[in-house]
mmCIF file of C-alpha atoms in Angstrom:
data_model
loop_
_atom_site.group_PDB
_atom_site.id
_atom_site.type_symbol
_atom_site.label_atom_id
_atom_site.label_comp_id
_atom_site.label_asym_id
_atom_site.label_seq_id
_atom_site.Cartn_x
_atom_site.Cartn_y
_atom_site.Cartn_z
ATOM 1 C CA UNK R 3 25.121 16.722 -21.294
ATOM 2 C CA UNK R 4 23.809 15.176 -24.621
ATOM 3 C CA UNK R 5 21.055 15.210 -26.760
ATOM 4 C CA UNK R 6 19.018 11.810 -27.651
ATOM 5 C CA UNK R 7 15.734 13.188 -28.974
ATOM 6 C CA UNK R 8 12.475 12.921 -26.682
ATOM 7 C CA UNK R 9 9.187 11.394 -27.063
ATOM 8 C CA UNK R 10 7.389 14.076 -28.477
ATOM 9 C CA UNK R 11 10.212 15.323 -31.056
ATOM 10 C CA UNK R 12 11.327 13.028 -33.837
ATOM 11 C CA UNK R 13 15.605 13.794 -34.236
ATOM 12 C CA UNK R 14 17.692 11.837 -37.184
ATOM 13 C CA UNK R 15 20.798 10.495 -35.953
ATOM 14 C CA UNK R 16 22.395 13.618 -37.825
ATOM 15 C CA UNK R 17 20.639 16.379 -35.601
ATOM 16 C CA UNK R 18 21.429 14.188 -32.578
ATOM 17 C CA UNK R 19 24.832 14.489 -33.883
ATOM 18 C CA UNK R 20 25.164 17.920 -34.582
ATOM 19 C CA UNK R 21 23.006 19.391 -31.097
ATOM 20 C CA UNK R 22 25.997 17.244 -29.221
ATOM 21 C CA UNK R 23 28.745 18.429 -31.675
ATOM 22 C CA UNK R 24 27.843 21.689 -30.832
ATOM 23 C CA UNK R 25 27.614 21.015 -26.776
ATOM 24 C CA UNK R 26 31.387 19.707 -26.712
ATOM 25 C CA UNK R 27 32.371 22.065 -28.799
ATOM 26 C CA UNK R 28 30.905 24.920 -26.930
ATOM 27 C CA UNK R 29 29.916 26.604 -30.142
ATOM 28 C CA UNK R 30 26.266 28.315 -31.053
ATOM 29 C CA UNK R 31 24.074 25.616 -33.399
ATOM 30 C CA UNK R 32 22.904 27.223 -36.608
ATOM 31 C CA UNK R 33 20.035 25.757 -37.724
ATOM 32 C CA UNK R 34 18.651 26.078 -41.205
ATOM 33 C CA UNK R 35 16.120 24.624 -42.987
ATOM 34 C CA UNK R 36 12.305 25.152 -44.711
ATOM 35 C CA UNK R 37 9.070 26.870 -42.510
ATOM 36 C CA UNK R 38 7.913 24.282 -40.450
ATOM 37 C CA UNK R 39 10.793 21.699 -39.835
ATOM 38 C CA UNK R 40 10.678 21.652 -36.349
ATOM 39 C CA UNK R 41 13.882 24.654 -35.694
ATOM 40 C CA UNK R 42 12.124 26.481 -33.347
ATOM 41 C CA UNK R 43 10.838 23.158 -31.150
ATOM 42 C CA UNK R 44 14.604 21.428 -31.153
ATOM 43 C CA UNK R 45 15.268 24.504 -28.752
ATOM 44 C CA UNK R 46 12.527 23.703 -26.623
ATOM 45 C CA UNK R 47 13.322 19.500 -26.388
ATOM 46 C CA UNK R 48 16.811 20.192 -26.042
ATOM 47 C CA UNK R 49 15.806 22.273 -23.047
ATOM 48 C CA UNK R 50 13.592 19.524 -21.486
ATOM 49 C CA UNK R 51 16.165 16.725 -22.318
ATOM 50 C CA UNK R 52 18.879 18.869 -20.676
ATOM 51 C CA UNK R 53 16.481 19.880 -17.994
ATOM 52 C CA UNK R 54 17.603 23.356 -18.460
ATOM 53 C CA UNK R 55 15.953 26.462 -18.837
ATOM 54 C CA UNK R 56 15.076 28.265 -21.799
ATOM 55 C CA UNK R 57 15.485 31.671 -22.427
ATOM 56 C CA UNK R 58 14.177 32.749 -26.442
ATOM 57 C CA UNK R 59 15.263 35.722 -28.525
ATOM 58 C CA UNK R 60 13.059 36.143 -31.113
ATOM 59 C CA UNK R 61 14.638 38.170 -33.949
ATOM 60 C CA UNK R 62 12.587 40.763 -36.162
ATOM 61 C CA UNK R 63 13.772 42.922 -38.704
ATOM 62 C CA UNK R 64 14.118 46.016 -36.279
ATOM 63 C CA UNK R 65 16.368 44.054 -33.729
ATOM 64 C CA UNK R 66 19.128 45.153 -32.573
ATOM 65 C CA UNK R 67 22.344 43.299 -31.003
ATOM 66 C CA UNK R 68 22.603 45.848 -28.167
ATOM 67 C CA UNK R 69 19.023 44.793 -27.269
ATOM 68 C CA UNK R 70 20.114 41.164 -26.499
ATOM 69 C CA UNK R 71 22.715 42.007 -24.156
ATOM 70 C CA UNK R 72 20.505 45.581 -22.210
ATOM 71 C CA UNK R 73 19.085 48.746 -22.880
ATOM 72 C CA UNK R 74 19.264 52.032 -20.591
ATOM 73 C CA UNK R 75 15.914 53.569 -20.757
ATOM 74 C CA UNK R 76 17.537 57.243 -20.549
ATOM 75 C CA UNK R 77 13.918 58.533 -21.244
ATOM 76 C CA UNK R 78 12.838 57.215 -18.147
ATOM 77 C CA UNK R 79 15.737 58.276 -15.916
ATOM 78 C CA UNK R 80 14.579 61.837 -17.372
ATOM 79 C CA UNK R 81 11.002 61.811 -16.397
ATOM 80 C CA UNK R 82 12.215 60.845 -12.816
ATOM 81 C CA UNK R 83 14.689 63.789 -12.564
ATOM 82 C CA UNK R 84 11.963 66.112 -12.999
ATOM 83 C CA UNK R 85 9.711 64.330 -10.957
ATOM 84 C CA UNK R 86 12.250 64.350 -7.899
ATOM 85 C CA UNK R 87 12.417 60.572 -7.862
ATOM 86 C CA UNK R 88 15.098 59.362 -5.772
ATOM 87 C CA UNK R 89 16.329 56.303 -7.607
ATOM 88 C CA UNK R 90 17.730 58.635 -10.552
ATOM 89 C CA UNK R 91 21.149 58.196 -8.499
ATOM 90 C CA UNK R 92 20.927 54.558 -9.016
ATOM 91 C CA UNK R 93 21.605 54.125 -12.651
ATOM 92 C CA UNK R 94 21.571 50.419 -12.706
ATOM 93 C CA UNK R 95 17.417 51.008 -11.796
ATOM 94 C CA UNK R 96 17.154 51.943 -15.645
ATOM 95 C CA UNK R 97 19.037 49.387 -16.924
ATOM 96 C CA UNK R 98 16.921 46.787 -18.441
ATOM 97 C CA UNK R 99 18.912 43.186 -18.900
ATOM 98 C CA UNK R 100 18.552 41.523 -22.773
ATOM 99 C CA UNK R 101 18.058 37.860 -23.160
ATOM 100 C CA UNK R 102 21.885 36.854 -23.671
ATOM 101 C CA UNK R 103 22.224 38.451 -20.177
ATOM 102 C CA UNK R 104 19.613 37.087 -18.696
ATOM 103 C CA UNK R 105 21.000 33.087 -20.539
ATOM 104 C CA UNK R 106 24.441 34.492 -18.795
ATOM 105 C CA UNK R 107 22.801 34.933 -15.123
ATOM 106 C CA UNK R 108 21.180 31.693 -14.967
ATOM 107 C CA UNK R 109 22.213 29.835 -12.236
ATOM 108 C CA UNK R 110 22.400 26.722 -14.126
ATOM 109 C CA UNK R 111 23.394 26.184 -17.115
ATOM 110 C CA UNK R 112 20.482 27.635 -20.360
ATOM 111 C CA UNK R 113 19.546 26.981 -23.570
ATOM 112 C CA UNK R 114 19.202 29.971 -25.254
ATOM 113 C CA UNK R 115 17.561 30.484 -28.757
ATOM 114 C CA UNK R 116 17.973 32.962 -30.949
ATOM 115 C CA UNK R 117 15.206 32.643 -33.174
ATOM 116 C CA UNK R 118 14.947 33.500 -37.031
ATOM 117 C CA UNK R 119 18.300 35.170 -36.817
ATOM 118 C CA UNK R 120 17.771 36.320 -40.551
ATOM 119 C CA UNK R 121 15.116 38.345 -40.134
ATOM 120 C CA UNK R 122 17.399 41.072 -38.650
ATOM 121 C CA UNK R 123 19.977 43.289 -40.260
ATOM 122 C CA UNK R 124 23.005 41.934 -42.055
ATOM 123 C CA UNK R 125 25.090 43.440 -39.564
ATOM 124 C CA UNK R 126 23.411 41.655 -36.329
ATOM 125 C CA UNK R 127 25.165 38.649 -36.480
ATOM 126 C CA UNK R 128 28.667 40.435 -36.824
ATOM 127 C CA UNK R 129 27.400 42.824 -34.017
ATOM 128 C CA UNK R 130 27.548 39.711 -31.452
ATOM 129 C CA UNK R 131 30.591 38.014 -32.564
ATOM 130 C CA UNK R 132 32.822 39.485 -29.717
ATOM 131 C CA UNK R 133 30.186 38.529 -26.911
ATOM 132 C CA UNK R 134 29.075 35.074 -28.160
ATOM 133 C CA UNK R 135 33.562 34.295 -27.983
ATOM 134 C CA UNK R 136 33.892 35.893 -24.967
ATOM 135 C CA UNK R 137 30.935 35.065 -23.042
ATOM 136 C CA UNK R 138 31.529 38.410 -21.553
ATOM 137 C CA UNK R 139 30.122 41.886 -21.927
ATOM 138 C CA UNK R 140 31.123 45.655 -20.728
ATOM 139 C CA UNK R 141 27.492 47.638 -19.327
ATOM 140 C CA UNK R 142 28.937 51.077 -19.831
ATOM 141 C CA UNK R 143 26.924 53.310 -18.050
ATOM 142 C CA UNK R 144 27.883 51.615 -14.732
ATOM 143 C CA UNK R 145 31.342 50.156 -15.556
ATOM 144 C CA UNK R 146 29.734 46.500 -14.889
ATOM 145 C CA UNK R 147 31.246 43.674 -16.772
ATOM 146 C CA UNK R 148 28.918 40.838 -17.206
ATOM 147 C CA UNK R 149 30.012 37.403 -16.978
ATOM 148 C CA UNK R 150 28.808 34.140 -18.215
ATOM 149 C CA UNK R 151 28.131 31.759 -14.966
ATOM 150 C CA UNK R 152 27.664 29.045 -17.199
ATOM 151 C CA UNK R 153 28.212 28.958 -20.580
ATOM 152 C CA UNK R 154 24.831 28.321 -22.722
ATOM 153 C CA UNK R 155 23.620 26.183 -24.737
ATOM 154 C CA UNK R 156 23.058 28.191 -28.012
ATOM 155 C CA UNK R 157 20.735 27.479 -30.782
ATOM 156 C CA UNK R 158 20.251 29.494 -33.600
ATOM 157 C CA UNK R 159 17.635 29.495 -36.668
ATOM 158 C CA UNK R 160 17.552 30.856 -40.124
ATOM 159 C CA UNK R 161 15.087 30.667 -42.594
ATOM 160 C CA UNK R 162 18.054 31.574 -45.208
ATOM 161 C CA UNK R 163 16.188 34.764 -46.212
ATOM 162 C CA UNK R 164 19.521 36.442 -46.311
ATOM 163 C CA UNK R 165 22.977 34.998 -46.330
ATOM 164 C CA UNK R 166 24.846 35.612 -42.536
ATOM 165 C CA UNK R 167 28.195 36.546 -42.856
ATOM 166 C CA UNK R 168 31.471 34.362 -42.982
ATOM 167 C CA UNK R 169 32.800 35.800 -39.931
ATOM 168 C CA UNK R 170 29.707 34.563 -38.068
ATOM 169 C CA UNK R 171 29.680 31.175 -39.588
ATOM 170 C CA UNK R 172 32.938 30.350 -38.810
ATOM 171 C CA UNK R 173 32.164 30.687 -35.117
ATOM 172 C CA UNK R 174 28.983 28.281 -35.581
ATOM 173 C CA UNK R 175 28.801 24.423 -36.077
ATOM 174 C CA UNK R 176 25.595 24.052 -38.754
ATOM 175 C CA UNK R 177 22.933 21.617 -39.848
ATOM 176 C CA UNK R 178 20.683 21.808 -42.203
ATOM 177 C CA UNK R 179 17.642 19.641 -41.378
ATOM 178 C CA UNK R 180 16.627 18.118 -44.629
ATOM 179 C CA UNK R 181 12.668 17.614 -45.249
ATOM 180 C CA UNK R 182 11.724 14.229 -43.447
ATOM 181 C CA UNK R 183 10.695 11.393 -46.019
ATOM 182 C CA UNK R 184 7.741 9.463 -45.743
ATOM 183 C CA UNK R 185 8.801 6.876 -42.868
ATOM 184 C CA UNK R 186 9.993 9.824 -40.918
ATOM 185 C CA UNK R 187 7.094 11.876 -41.108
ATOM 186 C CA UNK R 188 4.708 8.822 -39.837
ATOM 187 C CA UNK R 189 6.701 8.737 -36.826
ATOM 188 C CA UNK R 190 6.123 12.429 -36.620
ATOM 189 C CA UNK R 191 2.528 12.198 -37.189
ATOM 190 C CA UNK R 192 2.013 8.884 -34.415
ATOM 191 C CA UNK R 193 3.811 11.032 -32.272
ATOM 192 C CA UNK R 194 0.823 13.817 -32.215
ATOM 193 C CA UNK R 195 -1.558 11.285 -32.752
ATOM 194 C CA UNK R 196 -1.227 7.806 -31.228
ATOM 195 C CA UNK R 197 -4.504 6.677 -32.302
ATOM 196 C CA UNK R 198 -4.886 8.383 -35.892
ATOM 197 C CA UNK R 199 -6.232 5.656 -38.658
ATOM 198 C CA UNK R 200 -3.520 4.534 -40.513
ATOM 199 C CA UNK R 201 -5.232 4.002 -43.691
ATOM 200 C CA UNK R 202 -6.248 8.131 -43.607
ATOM 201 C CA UNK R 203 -2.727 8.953 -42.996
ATOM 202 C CA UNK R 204 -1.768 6.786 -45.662
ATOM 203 C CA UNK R 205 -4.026 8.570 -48.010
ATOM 204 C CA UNK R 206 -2.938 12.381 -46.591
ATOM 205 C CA UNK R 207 0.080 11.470 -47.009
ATOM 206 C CA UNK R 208 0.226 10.664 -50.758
ATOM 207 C CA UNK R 209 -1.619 13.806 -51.417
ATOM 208 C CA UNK R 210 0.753 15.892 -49.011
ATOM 209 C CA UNK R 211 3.490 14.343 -51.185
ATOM 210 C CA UNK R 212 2.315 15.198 -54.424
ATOM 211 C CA UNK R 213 1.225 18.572 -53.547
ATOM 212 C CA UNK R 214 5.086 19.184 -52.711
ATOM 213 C CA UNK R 215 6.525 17.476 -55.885
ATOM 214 C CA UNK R 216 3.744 19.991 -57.910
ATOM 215 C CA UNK R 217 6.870 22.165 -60.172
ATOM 216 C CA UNK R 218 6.194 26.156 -60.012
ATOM 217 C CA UNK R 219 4.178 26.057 -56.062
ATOM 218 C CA UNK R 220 5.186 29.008 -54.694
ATOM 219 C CA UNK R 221 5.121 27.492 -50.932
ATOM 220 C CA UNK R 222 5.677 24.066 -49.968
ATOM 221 C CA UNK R 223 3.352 22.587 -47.440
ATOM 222 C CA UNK R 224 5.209 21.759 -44.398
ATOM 223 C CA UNK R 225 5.073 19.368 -41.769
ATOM 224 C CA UNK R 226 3.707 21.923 -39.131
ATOM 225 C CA UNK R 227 0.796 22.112 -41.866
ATOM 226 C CA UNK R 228 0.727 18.579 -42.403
ATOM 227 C CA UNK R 229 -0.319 18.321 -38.605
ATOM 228 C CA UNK R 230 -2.798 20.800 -39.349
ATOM 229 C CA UNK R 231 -4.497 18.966 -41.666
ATOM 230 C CA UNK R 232 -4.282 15.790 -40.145
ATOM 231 C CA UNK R 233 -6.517 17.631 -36.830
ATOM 232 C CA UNK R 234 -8.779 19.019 -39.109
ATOM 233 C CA UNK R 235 -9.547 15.745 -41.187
ATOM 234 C CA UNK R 236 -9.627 13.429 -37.702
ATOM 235 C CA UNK R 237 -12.597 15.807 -36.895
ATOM 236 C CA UNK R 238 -14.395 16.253 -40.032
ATOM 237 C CA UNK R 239 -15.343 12.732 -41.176
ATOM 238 C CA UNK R 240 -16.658 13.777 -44.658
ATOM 239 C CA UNK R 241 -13.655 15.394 -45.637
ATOM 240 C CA UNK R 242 -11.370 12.461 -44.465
ATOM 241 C CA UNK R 243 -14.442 10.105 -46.798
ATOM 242 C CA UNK R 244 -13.445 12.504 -49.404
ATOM 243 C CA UNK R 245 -9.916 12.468 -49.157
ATOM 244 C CA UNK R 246 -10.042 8.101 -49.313
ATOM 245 C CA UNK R 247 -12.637 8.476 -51.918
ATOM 246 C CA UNK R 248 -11.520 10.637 -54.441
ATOM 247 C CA UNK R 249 -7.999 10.421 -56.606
ATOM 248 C CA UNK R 250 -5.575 13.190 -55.208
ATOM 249 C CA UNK R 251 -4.843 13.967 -59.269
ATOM 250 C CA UNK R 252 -8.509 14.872 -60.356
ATOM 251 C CA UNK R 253 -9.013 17.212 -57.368
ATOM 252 C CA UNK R 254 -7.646 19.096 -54.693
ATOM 253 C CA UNK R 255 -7.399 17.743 -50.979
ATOM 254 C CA UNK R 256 -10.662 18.245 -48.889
ATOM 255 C CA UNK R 257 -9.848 21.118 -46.004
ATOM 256 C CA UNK R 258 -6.532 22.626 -48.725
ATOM 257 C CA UNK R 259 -6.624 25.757 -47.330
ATOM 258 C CA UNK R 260 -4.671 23.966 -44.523
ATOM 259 C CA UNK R 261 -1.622 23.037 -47.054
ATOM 260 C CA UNK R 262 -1.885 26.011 -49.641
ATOM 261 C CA UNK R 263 -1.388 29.496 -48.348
ATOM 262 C CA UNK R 264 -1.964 31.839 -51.452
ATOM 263 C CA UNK R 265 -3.923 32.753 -54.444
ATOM 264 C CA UNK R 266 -1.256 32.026 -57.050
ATOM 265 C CA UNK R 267 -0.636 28.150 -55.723
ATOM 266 C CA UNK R 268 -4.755 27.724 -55.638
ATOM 267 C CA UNK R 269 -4.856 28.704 -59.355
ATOM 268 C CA UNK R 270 -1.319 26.571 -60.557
ATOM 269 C CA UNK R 271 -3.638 23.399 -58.967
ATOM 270 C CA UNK R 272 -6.583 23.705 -60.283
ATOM 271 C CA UNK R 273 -5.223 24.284 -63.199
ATOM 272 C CA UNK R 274 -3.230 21.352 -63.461
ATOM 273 C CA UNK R 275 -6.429 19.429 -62.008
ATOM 274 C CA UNK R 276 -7.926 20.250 -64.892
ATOM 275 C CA UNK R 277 -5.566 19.247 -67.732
ATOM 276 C CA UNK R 278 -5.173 15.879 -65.691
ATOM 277 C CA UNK R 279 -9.560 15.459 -66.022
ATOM 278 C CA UNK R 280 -9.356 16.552 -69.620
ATOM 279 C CA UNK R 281 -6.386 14.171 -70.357
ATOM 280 C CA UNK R 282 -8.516 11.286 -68.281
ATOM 281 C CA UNK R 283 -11.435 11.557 -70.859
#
């Protein structure tokens, strides 16, 4: 099984690298990197390229390890005691399976991501160090051990909100995927859109660029806003007139609200769009 990128997600030899690194090595992926990188979608092409199936975990910050593996809804076992329900003698009825068991009951071999893994509590990660070794978990209310059938692919993503601890790393192969540089992120765009006008992308690209290198932004554009943008402009032929038209220093992009996402960024840019006109006199 290896990874070579697909048609509709651009890889650099590096991530190819490190997906298959991580394959032979039978280890979980960490990937980090800015909002909008494409973390989230490797899962879903390494999937496809595999042909295997995909089982996500997304992480928020009340998730719990235990929840990944099952939970034993006690409160509904309860509520059928009283009603006279026969199946509170079955046990395993109220045991609901978590997405690590269901990636460990696939017939054939999953990919399973665990998505934004930093969102959770520090202790998560440590809380699924024995199971992610093993491949192997203990379901105590019914004295069932559950066993990988195939050992998963495992991807993981972080948005390095908070650090994850050693322990956990250790048991991880990483990559960071670096923000894609100009050639890289045509490729990216002529992927979503085979017939966009090279001369506009040109153009949104330069601004997109300079918006990024602006010092003090609060958020970076992205590429997933990049794309954004891009649709929006390809249907709105004024604004992509205005965008060819008009120097990206003396004004801000046509259809911004695509690439800035708050108040304080807004102001910083106009502000500096302003200096740059009264310097230009």
């Amino acid at each position: 099984m290896s990874f070579a990128g697909t048609q509709r997600y651009i890889a650099t030899p590096e991530l190819m690298a490190a997906v298959n690194a991580a394959i032979a090595l039978q280890k979980p992926l960490l990937i980090k990197g800015e909002p909008g990188t494409g973390k989230t979608l490797l899962a879903e092409e390494v999937a496809a390229a595999l042909g295997a199936p995909l089982i996500t975990w997304h992480i928020k910050s009340t998730t719990k390890a235990q929840q990944g593996l099952y939970e034993y809804d006690a409160v509904s076992r309860l509520r059928d005691s009283q009603l006279g329900d026969a199946r509170v003698h079955d046990i395993g009825h109220y045991i609901r399976r978590g997405k690590l068991w269901e990636a460990f009951a696939s017939e054939q071999r999953a990919v399973l991501l665990i998505d934004e893994i930093d969102k959770a509590d520090i202790e998560f990660p440590n809380d699924l160090l024995h199971e992610l070794d093993a491949m192997a978990f203990d379901v105590y209310e019914t004295g069932q051990t559950v066993r990988a059938r195939h050992r998963p692919v495992i991807l993981i993503t972080s948005n390095n909100e908070k650090e994850l601890p050693d322990a956990f790393l250790r048991r991880c192969f990483f990559h960071y995927i670096a923000f894609p540089d100009a050639d890289t992120l045509r490729q990216i765009v002529d992927v979503h859109f085979p017939a966009i006008d090279q001369q506009l992308v040109g153009h949104a690209l330069r601004a997109f660029f300079q918006l990024r290198e602006v010092p003090g932004l609060k958020k970076k554009p992205t590429t997933s806003e990049l794309v954004d943008w891009l649709r929006l402009l390809m249907a709105d032929e004024l604004a992509a007139r205005q965008l060819t038209d008009a120097p990206a220093e003396k004004a801000l992009p046509p259809l911004a609200g695509a690439l800035i996402k708050n108040e304080q960024d807004v102001q910083l840019l106009e502000r500096l769009m302003f200096l740059h006109r009264r310097q230009g006199r």
